[in-house]
Coordinates of C-alpha atoms in Angstrom, one line a residue:
X1 CA -13.8 11.2 20.5
X2 CA -10.4 11.6 18.9
X3 CA -10.0 9.5 15.8
X4 CA -6.3 9.2 16.5
X5 CA -7.2 7.5 19.7
X6 CA -10.0 5.3 18.4
X7 CA -9.5 1.6 17.6
X8 CA -8.9 0.1 14.2
X9 CA -9.1 -3.5 13.1
X10 CA -6.6 -4.8 10.6
X11 CA -8.0 -8.0 9.0
X12 CA -6.0 -11.1 8.0
X13 CA -6.8 -14.7 7.2
X14 CA -6.0 -15.6 10.8
X15 CA -8.5 -13.0 12.1
X16 CA -6.3 -9.9 12.2
X17 CA -5.4 -7.5 15.1
X18 CA -7.3 -4.6 16.7
X19 CA -5.2 -1.6 17.4
X20 CA -6.3 0.6 20.3
X21 CA -5.3 3.8 18.5
X22 CA -4.1 4.9 15.0
X23 CA -0.5 5.8 15.9
X24 CA 2.3 3.7 14.3
X25 CA 6.1 3.8 14.8
X26 CA 7.4 3.6 11.2
X27 CA 10.4 1.4 10.4
X28 CA 13.8 3.1 11.0
X29 CA 17.1 1.5 10.0
X30 CA 19.5 1.4 13.0
X31 CA 22.6 0.0 11.3
X32 CA 23.5 -1.7 14.5
X33 CA 23.2 -5.5 13.8
X34 CA 26.1 -8.0 13.9
X35 CA 26.1 -10.3 10.8
X36 CA 22.4 -9.7 10.5
X37 CA 21.7 -10.4 14.2
X38 CA 19.9 -8.1 16.6
X39 CA 22.1 -6.7 19.3
X40 CA 21.6 -5.0 22.7
X41 CA 21.1 -1.7 20.8
X42 CA 17.9 -3.2 19.4
X43 CA 16.8 -4.4 22.8
X44 CA 17.1 -0.8 24.1
X45 CA 15.6 0.8 21.0
X46 CA 12.7 -1.6 20.8
X47 CA 12.0 -1.4 24.5
X48 CA 12.0 2.4 24.4
X49 CA 9.5 2.6 21.5
X50 CA 7.3 -0.1 22.8
X51 CA 6.6 2.3 25.7
X52 CA 5.8 5.2 23.3
X53 CA 2.0 5.0 23.4
X54 CA 1.9 3.9 19.7
X55 CA -0.5 1.1 19.0
X56 CA 2.0 -0.6 16.6
X57 CA 5.7 -0.6 16.4
X58 CA 7.5 -1.5 13.2
X59 CA 10.9 -3.1 13.2
X60 CA 13.3 -1.7 10.7
X61 CA 14.0 -3.0 7.2
X62 CA 15.1 -6.6 7.8
X63 CA 16.9 -8.2 4.9
X64 CA 15.7 -11.6 3.7
X65 CA 19.2 -12.5 2.3
X66 CA 22.7 -11.4 3.4
X67 CA 23.2 -9.7 0.1
X68 CA 19.9 -7.9 0.5
X69 CA 21.2 -5.8 3.4
X70 CA 21.6 -2.0 2.8
X71 CA 24.8 -2.1 4.8
X72 CA 26.9 -4.8 6.5
X73 CA 25.4 -3.5 9.8
X74 CA 21.7 -4.1 8.8
X75 CA 19.3 -6.5 10.5
X76 CA 18.5 -9.8 8.8
X77 CA 16.1 -12.7 8.9
X78 CA 17.5 -15.5 6.7
X79 CA 18.5 -18.4 8.9
X80 CA 18.2 -19.9 12.3
X81 CA 20.9 -17.7 13.8
X82 CA 19.3 -14.4 12.8
X83 CA 15.8 -15.7 13.7
X84 CA 17.0 -16.7 17.2
X85 CA 18.7 -13.3 17.8
X86 CA 15.7 -11.3 16.8
X87 CA 13.3 -13.5 18.8
X88 CA 15.5 -13.3 22.0
X89 CA 15.8 -9.5 21.9
X90 CA 12.2 -8.9 20.9
X91 CA 10.7 -11.2 23.6
X92 CA 12.8 -9.4 26.2
X93 CA 11.8 -6.0 25.0
X94 CA 8.1 -6.9 24.9
X95 CA 8.2 -8.3 28.4
X96 CA 9.1 -4.9 29.8
X97 CA 6.4 -3.0 27.8
X98 CA 2.6 -2.8 27.7
X99 CA 0.9 -4.9 25.0
X100 CA 1.8 -3.4 21.7
X101 CA 1.4 -4.9 18.2
X102 CA 4.7 -5.5 16.5
X103 CA 5.1 -5.3 12.7
X104 CA 8.4 -6.1 10.8
X105 CA 9.4 -4.7 7.4
X106 CA 10.9 -7.4 5.2
X107 CA 13.2 -6.1 2.6
X108 CA 15.9 -6.6 -0.1
X109 CA 18.0 -3.6 -1.0
X110 CA 18.8 -4.6 -4.5
X111 CA 21.2 -2.2 -6.2
X112 CA 21.2 0.0 -3.0
X113 CA 22.9 -2.8 -1.1
X114 CA 26.5 -3.1 0.0
X115 CA 26.6 0.6 1.2
X116 CA 28.4 2.2 4.1
X117 CA 26.4 3.3 7.1
X118 CA 25.0 6.9 6.7
X119 CA 27.4 8.5 9.2
X120 CA 30.3 7.1 7.2
X121 CA 29.1 8.5 3.9
X122 CA 26.7 5.9 2.7
X123 CA 28.8 5.2 -0.4
X124 CA 28.8 1.9 -2.2
X125 CA 31.3 -0.5 -0.6
X126 CA 33.7 -2.6 -2.7
X127 CA 34.2 -6.3 -1.7
X128 CA 37.6 -5.3 -0.3
X129 CA 35.9 -2.7 2.0
X130 CA 33.5 -5.3 3.4
X131 CA 30.9 -5.0 0.7
X132 CA 29.6 -7.3 -2.0
X133 CA 28.3 -7.2 -5.6
X134 CA 24.8 -5.8 -5.5
X135 CA 22.0 -7.1 -7.8
X136 CA 19.1 -5.3 -9.4
X137 CA 16.4 -5.6 -12.1
X138 CA 18.8 -4.2 -14.6
X139 CA 22.5 -3.4 -14.7
X140 CA 21.8 0.3 -13.9
X141 CA 23.5 1.9 -10.9
X142 CA 21.7 4.1 -8.4
X143 CA 24.2 6.8 -8.9
X144 CA 26.1 7.5 -12.2
X145 CA 29.4 7.3 -10.2
X146 CA 28.7 3.8 -8.9
X147 CA 29.5 0.5 -10.5
X148 CA 26.4 -1.2 -12.0
X149 CA 24.7 -4.0 -10.2
X150 CA 24.4 -7.5 -11.6
X151 CA 21.1 -8.0 -13.5
X152 CA 19.1 -10.7 -11.6
X153 CA 18.6 -13.9 -13.4
X154 CA 15.3 -15.8 -13.6
X155 CA 16.7 -18.4 -11.2
X156 CA 17.7 -15.7 -8.7
X157 CA 14.2 -14.1 -8.9
X158 CA 12.8 -17.4 -7.6
X159 CA 15.5 -17.6 -4.9
X160 CA 14.7 -14.0 -3.7
X161 CA 10.9 -14.6 -3.8
X162 CA 11.4 -17.8 -1.7
X163 CA 13.6 -15.9 0.8
X164 CA 10.7 -13.4 1.4
X165 CA 8.4 -16.4 2.1
X166 CA 10.9 -18.0 4.4
X167 CA 11.5 -14.8 6.4
X168 CA 7.7 -14.3 6.8
X169 CA 7.3 -17.8 8.1
X170 CA 10.1 -17.2 10.6
X171 CA 8.7 -14.0 12.0
X172 CA 5.3 -15.6 12.3
X173 CA 6.9 -18.4 14.3
X174 CA 8.4 -15.9 16.8
X175 CA 5.2 -14.0 17.4
X176 CA 5.5 -10.9 15.2
X177 CA 1.9 -9.6 14.6
X178 CA 2.2 -8.1 11.1
X179 CA 4.5 -8.1 8.1
X180 CA 5.2 -5.1 5.8
X181 CA 6.9 -5.8 2.5
X182 CA 9.3 -3.0 1.5
X183 CA 8.2 -1.8 -1.9
X184 CA 9.4 1.8 -1.4
X185 CA 12.5 4.1 -1.2
X186 CA 14.4 2.7 -4.1
X187 CA 14.9 -0.8 -2.8
X188 CA 14.5 -4.0 -4.8
X189 CA 10.7 -4.3 -5.1
X190 CA 10.5 -0.6 -5.9
X191 CA 13.3 -1.0 -8.4
X192 CA 11.2 -3.5 -10.3
X193 CA 8.2 -1.2 -10.3
X194 CA 10.1 1.9 -11.6
X195 CA 11.0 2.2 -15.3
X196 CA 14.0 4.3 -14.1
X197 CA 15.6 1.2 -12.6
X198 CA 13.9 -1.6 -14.5
X199 CA 14.8 -1.8 -18.2
X200 CA 14.7 -5.6 -18.5
X201 CA 13.8 -7.1 -21.9
X202 CA 12.0 -10.2 -20.4
X203 CA 8.6 -10.7 -18.8
X204 CA 9.7 -8.7 -15.8
X205 CA 10.4 -5.4 -17.5
X206 CA 9.1 -2.9 -20.0
X207 CA 5.3 -2.6 -19.7
X208 CA 3.4 -1.8 -16.5
X209 CA 2.1 -5.3 -16.3
X210 CA 5.7 -6.7 -16.6
X211 CA 7.2 -4.3 -14.1
X212 CA 4.7 -5.1 -11.4
X213 CA 5.0 -8.9 -12.0
X214 CA 7.8 -9.7 -9.6
X215 CA 6.6 -7.5 -6.7
X216 CA 3.2 -9.1 -7.1
X217 CA 4.6 -12.6 -7.3
X218 CA 6.5 -11.9 -4.1
X219 CA 3.4 -10.6 -2.4
X220 CA 1.2 -13.5 -3.5
X221 CA 3.8 -16.1 -2.4
X222 CA 4.1 -14.5 1.0
X223 CA 0.3 -14.3 1.3
X224 CA 0.0 -18.0 0.5
X225 CA 2.5 -19.0 3.2
X226 CA 1.7 -16.3 5.9
X227 CA -1.8 -15.9 7.5
X228 CA -1.1 -12.8 9.7
X229 CA -1.7 -9.2 8.9
X230 CA 0.3 -8.5 5.6
X231 CA 0.8 -5.1 3.9
X232 CA 3.2 -3.3 1.7
X233 CA 5.1 0.0 1.9
X234 CA 5.0 1.8 -1.4
X235 CA 6.6 4.8 -2.9
X236 CA 3.6 6.3 -4.7
X237 CA 5.8 8.5 -6.9
X238 CA 9.4 8.6 -8.0
X239 CA 9.1 12.4 -8.3
X240 CA 10.8 12.1 -11.7
X241 CA 9.0 12.6 -15.0
X242 CA 8.7 9.3 -16.7
X243 CA 9.1 7.3 -13.5
X244 CA 6.7 5.4 -11.3
X245 CA 3.8 7.7 -10.4
X246 CA 0.5 7.9 -8.6
X247 CA -1.8 6.5 -11.3
X248 CA 0.3 3.4 -11.6
X249 CA 0.4 3.1 -7.8
X250 CA -3.4 3.3 -7.6
X251 CA -3.8 0.4 -10.1
X252 CA -1.0 -1.6 -8.4
X253 CA -2.7 -1.2 -5.0
X254 CA -6.0 -2.4 -6.4
X255 CA -4.2 -5.6 -7.5
X256 CA -2.6 -5.9 -4.1
X257 CA -5.9 -5.7 -2.4
X258 CA -7.3 -8.4 -4.8
X259 CA -4.3 -10.6 -3.8
X260 CA -5.1 -10.3 -0.1
X261 CA -3.3 -7.2 1.0
X262 CA -4.4 -6.0 4.5
X263 CA -3.0 -2.5 4.5
X264 CA -0.9 -0.1 2.4
X265 CA 1.8 2.3 3.8
X266 CA 2.2 5.2 1.5
X267 CA 5.5 7.0 1.1
X268 CA 7.4 8.3 -2.0
X269 CA 10.8 8.7 -3.7
X270 CA 14.1 7.0 -3.3
X271 CA 14.8 5.4 -6.6
X272 CA 16.6 8.3 -8.4
X273 CA 19.0 11.1 -7.5
X274 CA 17.0 13.2 -10.1
X275 CA 13.9 13.3 -7.8
X276 CA 12.5 16.7 -7.2
X277 CA 10.5 16.6 -4.0
X278 CA 8.7 19.7 -2.6
X279 CA 8.9 19.2 1.1
X280 CA 6.3 20.5 3.6
X281 CA 4.2 19.3 6.4
X282 CA 2.3 16.2 5.4
X283 CA 3.7 16.4 1.9
X284 CA 2.9 12.7 1.1
X285 CA -0.7 12.8 2.5
X286 CA -2.3 13.5 -0.9
X287 CA -0.8 10.2 -2.1
X288 CA -2.3 8.3 0.8
X289 CA -5.7 10.0 0.2
X290 CA -5.8 9.0 -3.4
X291 CA -4.7 5.4 -2.8
X292 CA -7.2 5.0 0.1
X293 CA -10.0 6.3 -2.2
X294 CA -9.2 4.0 -5.1
X295 CA -8.1 0.8 -3.2
X296 CA -10.4 0.9 -0.2
X297 CA -7.6 -0.6 1.9
X298 CA -6.6 0.6 5.4
X299 CA -4.0 3.2 4.5
X300 CA -1.1 4.7 6.5
X301 CA 0.1 8.2 5.9
X302 CA 3.7 9.2 6.7
X303 CA 6.1 12.0 6.1
X304 CA 6.6 15.3 8.1
X305 CA 3.6 14.6 10.4
X306 CA 4.8 15.9 13.7
X307 CA 1.9 17.3 15.6
X308 CA -1.1 15.6 17.3
X309 CA -3.6 18.0 15.9
X310 CA -2.1 17.6 12.4
X311 CA -2.4 13.9 12.6
X312 CA -6.0 14.1 13.9
X313 CA -6.9 16.4 11.0
X314 CA -5.6 13.9 8.4
X315 CA -7.8 11.2 9.9
X316 CA -10.8 13.5 10.2
X317 CA -10.5 14.5 6.5
X318 CA -10.6 10.8 5.5
X319 CA -7.1 11.0 4.0
X320 CA -5.8 7.9 5.9
X321 CA -6.6 5.3 8.5
X322 CA -3.3 5.2 10.4
X323 CA -0.6 7.8 11.1
X324 CA 3.1 6.7 11.0
X325 CA 5.9 8.7 12.5
X326 CA 9.6 7.9 12.4
X327 CA 12.2 10.5 13.4
X328 CA 9.6 12.3 15.5
X329 CA 9.7 9.3 17.8
X330 CA 13.4 9.3 18.1
X331 CA 13.3 12.9 19.1
X332 CA 10.4 12.4 21.4
X333 CA 10.0 8.7 22.4
X334 CA 6.8 9.5 24.3
X335 CA 5.1 11.2 21.4
X336 CA 2.0 9.1 21.8
X337 CA 1.6 10.3 25.4
X338 CA 1.8 13.9 24.4
X339 CA -0.7 13.3 21.6
X340 CA -3.1 11.6 24.0
X341 CA -2.9 14.5 26.4
X342 CA -3.5 17.0 23.6
X343 CA -6.5 15.1 22.2
X344 CA -8.1 13.6 25.3
X345 CA -7.0 10.0 24.4
X346 CA -5.6 7.2 26.5
X347 CA -2.5 5.1 26.1
X348 CA -0.9 2.2 27.7
X349 CA 2.4 2.3 29.5
X350 CA 4.5 0.5 32.1
X351 CA 3.2 1.3 35.6
X352 CA 6.8 2.3 36.6
X353 CA 6.3 5.5 34.5
X354 CA 2.8 6.5 35.7
X355 CA 4.1 9.0 38.3
X356 CA 6.0 11.1 35.7
X357 CA 3.2 13.1 34.3
X358 CA 3.0 16.9 35.0
X359 CA -0.2 18.1 36.6
X360 CA -1.6 19.6 33.3
X361 CA -1.2 16.2 31.6
X362 CA -2.9 14.4 34.5
X363 CA -5.8 16.8 34.2
X364 CA -6.1 16.1 30.5
X365 CA -6.2 12.4 31.2
X366 CA -8.6 12.5 34.0
X367 CA -8.1 11.2 37.5
X368 CA -6.3 7.9 36.8
X369 CA -2.6 8.3 36.7
X370 CA -2.2 9.0 32.9
X371 CA -5.4 7.5 31.7
X372 CA -3.6 4.2 31.1
X373 CA -5.3 0.9 31.0

């Protein structure tokens, strides 16, 4: 039996969720919200990927405060209005798709906030251009050409921590199955972890113990208030000498597990323009392998994984427990179907689609339409 199409249970204080396969749609920013509210673009996007054959779909980085958005067009979850908009669009998308677990990535962009959307250059926006003053662990800009962020005060740290808690409570109320805290790609929690972005002189900067303090406080506060499946996405390396690296990630993940973390999603990079990444198929898998071995947590591998047999080999080697894909799903929204056909697995889909399979795929799935339950 294919491991990619075998079930996996993700535990939580509430009992957890059992995924029918190991395929996850990774979070992908859509830059299509209106004042933080989900729009009809999200309805279309979510409905499409909830019919992908993946066991779990992850909603994009969702800001816990308005100033925590990457761009003015980013999704948010900070008040009753943003909660209602997300709930409405998500409930309608789920009603037209087979049962699929939904995770949401809760985030704060820190010094990478107040930026233009990527197709308009992605540059830092001044307040007069629709932007705002970003904040960060230290007054160090992401790029040397940018104005520095405001160093976050002790009071603001509490406010941001509490905003993560409030957002987690809101998404639990509307029926989201899992929460992933965004500790990767150079956003706020990653900024605190990395000595390249965090040069504070107080209890939240300097030593490893101090740099992990705020991300760990946020995780523990959310864990106390939220009893669903809770994990974190982590950049395992800054790919810069003297930055955050794999040994620090391994220790941090052990502390997350002790604090009640249910899964870890392993990525890398994003905090420095000096990063030197050697790209290649599955280039981040060694990070997932190491963290899985040292933490014992259910671990998600991601990054240039595009082929079903490649994904299966990663699982068979014991390098990860889940496989996440992002842009591959945008290019091929039925990636899960193709993977099931290649590996002899089964997926769920809306019956309206059952007649679409070519004969060779029907043979691979057996006699029942597309092997769907």
